[in-house]
Tab-separated table of C-alpha atoms in Angstrom:
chain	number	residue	atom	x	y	z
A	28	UNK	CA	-9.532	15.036	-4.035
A	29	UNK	CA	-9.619	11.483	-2.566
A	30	UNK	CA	-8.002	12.048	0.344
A	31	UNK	CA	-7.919	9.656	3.733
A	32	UNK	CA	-7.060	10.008	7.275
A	33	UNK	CA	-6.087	8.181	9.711
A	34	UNK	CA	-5.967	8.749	13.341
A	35	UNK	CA	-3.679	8.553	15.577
A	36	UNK	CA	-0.465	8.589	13.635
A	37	UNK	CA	1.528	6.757	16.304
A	38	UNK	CA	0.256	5.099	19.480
A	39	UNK	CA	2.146	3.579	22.700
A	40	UNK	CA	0.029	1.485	24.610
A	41	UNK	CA	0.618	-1.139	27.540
A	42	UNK	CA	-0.404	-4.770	27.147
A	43	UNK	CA	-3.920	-5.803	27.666
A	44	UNK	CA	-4.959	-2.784	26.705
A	45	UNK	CA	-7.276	-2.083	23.366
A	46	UNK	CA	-6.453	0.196	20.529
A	47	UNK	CA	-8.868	2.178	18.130
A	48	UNK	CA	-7.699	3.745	14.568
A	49	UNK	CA	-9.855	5.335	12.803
A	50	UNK	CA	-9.665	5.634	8.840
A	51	UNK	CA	-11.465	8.656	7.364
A	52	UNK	CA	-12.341	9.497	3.529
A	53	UNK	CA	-12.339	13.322	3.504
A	54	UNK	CA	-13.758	14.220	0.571
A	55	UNK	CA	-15.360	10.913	-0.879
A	56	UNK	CA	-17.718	8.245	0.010
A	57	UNK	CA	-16.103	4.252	0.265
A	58	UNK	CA	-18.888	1.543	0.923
A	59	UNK	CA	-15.358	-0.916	0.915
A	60	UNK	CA	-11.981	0.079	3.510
A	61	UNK	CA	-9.402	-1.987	3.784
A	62	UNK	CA	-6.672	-3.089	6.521
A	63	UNK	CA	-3.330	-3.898	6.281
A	64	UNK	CA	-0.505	-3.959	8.388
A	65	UNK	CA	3.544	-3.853	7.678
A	66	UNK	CA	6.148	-5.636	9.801
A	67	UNK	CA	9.619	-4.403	9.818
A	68	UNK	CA	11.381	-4.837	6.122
A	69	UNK	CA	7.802	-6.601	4.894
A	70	UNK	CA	5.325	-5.980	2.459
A	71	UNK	CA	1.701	-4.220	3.131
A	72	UNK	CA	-0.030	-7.547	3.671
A	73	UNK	CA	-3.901	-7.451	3.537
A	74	UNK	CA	-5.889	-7.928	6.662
A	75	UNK	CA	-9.516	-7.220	6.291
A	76	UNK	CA	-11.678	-5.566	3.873
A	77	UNK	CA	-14.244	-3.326	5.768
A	78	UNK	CA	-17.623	-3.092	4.462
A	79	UNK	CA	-20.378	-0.443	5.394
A	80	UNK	CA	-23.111	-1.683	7.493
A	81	UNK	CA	-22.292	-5.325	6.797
A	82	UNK	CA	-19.429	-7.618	8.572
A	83	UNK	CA	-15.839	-7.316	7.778
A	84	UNK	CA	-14.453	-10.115	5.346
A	85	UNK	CA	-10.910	-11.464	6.965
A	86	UNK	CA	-7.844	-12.760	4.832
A	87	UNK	CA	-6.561	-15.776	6.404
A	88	UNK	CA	-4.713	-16.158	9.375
A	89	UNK	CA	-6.225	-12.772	10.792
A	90	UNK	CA	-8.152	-13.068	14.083
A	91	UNK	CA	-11.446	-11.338	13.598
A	92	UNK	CA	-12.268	-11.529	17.305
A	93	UNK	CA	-8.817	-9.691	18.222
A	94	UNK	CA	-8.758	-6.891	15.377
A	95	UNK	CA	-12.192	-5.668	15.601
A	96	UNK	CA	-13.523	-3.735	12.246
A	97	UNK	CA	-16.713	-1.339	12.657
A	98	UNK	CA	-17.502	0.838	8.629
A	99	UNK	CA	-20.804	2.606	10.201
A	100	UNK	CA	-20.631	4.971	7.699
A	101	UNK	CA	-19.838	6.024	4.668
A	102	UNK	CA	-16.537	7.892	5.510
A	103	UNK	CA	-15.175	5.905	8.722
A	104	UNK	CA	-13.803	2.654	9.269
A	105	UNK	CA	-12.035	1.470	12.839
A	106	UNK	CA	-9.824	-1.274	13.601
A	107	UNK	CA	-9.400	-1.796	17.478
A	108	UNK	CA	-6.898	-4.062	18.380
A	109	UNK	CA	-8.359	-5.891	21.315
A	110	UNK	CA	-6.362	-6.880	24.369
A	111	UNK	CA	-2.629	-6.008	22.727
A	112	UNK	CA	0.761	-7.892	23.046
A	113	UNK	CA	3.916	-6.809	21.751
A	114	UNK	CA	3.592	-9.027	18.906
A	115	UNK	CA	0.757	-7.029	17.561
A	116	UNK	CA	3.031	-3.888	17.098
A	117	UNK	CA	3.267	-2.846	13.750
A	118	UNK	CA	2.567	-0.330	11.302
A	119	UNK	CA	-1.449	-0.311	10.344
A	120	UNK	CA	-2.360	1.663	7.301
A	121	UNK	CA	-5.885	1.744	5.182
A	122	UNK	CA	-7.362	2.559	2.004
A	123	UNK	CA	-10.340	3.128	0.480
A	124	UNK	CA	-10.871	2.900	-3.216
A	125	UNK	CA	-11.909	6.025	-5.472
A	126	UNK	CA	-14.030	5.783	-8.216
A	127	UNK	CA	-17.185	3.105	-7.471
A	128	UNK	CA	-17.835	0.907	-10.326
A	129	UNK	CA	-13.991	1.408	-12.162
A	130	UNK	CA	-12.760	-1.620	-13.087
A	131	UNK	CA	-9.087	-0.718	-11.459
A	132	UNK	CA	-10.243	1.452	-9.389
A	133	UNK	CA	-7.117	2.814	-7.378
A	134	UNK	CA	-6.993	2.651	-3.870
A	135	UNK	CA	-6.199	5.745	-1.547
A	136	UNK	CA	-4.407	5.155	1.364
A	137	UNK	CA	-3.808	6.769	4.645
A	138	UNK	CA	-0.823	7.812	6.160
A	139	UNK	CA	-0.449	5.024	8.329
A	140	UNK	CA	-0.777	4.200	11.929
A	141	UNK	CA	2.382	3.204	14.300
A	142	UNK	CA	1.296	1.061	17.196
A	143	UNK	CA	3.776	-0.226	19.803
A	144	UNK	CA	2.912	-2.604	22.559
A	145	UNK	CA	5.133	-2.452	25.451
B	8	UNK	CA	0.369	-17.920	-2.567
B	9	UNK	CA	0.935	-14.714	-5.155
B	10	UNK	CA	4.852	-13.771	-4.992
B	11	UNK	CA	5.517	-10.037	-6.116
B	12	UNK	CA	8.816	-9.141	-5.892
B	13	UNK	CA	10.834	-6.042	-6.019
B	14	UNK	CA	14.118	-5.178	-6.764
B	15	UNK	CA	16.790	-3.864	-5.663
B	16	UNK	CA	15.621	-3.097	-2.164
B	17	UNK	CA	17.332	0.185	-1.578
B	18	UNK	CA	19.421	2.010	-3.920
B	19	UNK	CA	21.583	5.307	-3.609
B	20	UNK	CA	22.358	7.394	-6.322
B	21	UNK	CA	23.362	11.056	-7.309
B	22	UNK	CA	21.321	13.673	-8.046
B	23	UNK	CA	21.152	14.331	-12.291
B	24	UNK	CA	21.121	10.303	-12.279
B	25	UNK	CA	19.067	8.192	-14.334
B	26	UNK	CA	17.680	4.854	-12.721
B	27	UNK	CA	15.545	2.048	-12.832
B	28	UNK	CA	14.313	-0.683	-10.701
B	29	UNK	CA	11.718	-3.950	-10.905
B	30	UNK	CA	8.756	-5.414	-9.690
B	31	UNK	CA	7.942	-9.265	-10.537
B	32	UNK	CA	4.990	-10.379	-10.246
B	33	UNK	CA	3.205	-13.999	-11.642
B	34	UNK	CA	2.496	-14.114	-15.211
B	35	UNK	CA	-1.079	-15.829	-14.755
B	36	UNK	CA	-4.438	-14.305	-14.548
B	37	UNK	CA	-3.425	-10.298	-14.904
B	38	UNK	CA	-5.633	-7.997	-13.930
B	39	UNK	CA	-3.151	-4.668	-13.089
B	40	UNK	CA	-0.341	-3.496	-11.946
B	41	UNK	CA	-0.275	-0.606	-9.629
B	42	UNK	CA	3.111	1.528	-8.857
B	43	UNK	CA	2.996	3.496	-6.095
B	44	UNK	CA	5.185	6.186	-3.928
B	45	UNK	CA	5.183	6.741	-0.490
B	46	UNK	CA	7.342	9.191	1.223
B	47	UNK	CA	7.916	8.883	5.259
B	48	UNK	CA	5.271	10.233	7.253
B	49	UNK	CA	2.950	10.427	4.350
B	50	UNK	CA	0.291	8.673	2.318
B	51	UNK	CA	1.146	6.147	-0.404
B	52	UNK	CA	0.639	8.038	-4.122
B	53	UNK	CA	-0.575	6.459	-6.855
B	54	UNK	CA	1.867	6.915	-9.588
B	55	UNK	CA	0.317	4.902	-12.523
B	56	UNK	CA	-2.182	1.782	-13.366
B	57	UNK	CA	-0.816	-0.468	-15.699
B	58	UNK	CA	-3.763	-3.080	-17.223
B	59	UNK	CA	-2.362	-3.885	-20.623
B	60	UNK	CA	0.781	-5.944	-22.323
B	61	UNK	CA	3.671	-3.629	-23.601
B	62	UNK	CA	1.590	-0.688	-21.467
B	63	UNK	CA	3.695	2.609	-21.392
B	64	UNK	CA	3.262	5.106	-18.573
B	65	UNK	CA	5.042	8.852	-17.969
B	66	UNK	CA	4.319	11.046	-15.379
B	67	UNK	CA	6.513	13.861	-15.401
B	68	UNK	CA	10.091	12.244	-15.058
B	69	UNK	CA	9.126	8.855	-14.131
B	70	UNK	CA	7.808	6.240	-16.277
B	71	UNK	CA	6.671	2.523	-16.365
B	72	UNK	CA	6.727	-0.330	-18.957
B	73	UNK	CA	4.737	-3.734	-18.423
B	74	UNK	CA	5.116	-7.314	-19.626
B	75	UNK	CA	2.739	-9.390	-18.113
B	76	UNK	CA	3.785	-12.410	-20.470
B	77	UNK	CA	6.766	-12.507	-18.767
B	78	UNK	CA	5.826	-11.298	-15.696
B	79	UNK	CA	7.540	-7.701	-15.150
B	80	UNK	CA	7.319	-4.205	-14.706
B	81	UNK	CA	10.253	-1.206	-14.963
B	82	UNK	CA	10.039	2.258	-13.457
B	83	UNK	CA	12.448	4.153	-14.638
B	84	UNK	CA	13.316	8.142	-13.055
B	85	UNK	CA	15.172	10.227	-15.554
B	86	UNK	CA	17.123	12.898	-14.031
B	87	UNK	CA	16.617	11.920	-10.195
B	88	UNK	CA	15.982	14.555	-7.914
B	89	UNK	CA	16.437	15.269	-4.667
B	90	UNK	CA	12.783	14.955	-4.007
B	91	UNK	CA	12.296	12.335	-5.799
B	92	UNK	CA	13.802	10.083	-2.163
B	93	UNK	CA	11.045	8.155	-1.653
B	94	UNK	CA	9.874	3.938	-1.476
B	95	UNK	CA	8.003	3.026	-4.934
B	96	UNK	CA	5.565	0.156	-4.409
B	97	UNK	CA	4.314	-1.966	-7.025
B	98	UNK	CA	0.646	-4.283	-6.004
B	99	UNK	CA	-0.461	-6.831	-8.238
B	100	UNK	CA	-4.096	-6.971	-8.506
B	101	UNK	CA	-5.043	-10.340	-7.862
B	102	UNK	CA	-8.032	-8.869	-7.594
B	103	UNK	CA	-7.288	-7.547	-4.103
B	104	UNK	CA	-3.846	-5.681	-3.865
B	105	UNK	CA	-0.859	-7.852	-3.106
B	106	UNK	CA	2.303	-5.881	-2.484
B	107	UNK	CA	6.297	-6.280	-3.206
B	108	UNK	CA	8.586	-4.876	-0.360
B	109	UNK	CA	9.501	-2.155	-1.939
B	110	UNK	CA	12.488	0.079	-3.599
B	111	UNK	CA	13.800	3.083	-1.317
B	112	UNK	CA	15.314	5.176	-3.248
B	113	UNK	CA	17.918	8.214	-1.751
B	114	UNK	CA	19.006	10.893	-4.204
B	115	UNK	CA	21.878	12.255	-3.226
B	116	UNK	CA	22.641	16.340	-3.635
């Protein structure tokens, strides 16, 4: 059990142009997603925590208008990066966590989404 | 901001070896450790959840110790396998997740 998807595994897009991923928990329910992303020989680094039918929360430094979070349900979260530039290539990955009330709840992650810019 | 540091960063060694690597993380406010592995292509896997001081974990072949006095945690792999070629993750729960960088480990046939 607790298992996420993520969609697409790997996109190539032109600049300008917007992105969707969409994060999927197959088999469980997740009120809470979150968003991180992975430069080259970096840590996961938190972007956004994705909450169902309320607003996404942003960590610092992470343009809310540019990567655009939508949890309408109970199994799906998006990120669309909006209007991309090479600088927003990366490797985007989420998680949901299992187990609603634990204390340290683990968090199950997808397998990851590689975006390049050209 | 929360420093959690791994090392070494990549490490090669032959199958039938024994190894062990770090993860650092600050000695204030605990709430858990998380180790992860993540092979290419696929999800991260939770490999244990470490919440208390002198904490001992085994799964299988690997295991974990934690020392959140000092600040530390050791996974160790007894008997490295082939398939065992994977990057282990530790997160420090700060309360959200706040990752090192990682030790890629290759097991060598």
């Amino acid at each position: 059990g607790a298992v996420v998807s993520q969609h697409p595994s790997r996109v190539i897009c032109k600049s300008g142009t917007s992105v969707k991923i969409e994060c999927r928990s197959l088999d469980f329910q997740a009120t809470t997603m979150f968003w991180y992303r992975q430069f080259p020989k970096q840590s996961l680094m938190l972007m956004a925590t994705s909450n169902e039918g309320s607003k996404a929360t942003y960590e610092q430094g992470v343009e809310k208008d540019k990567f655009l979070i939508n949890h309408a349900s109970l199994t799906l979260s998006t990120l669309t990066v909006t209007s991309a530039h090479p600088e927003d290539s990366s490797f985007y990955i989420c998680s949901a966590p299992g187990l609603a009330g634990a204390r340290y709840n683990e968090q199950f992650f997808g397998p990851g989404t590689r975006l390049t810019v050209l | 901001i929360l420093n959690v540091e791994q090392s070494p960063q990549s490490l090669h060694v032959q199958e039938g070896d024994s190894t062990n690597f770090t993860c650092s993380f600050p000695s204030s406010n605990f709430y858990a450790l998380h180790w992860y592995r993540w092979e290419t292509a696929k999800s991260p896997e939770a490999l244990f959840v470490m919440t208390l001081n002198g904490d001992e974990k085994k799964k299988g072949r690997i295991s974990a110790t934690l020392n959140t006095k000092e600040g530390y945690s050791y996974l160790y792999i007894k008997g490295s396998q082939p398939e065992d070629s994977a990057t282990y993750l530790c997160a420090f729960r700060d309360p959200k997740l706040i990752f090192g960088q990682g030790t890629t480990l290759q097991v060598k046939p």
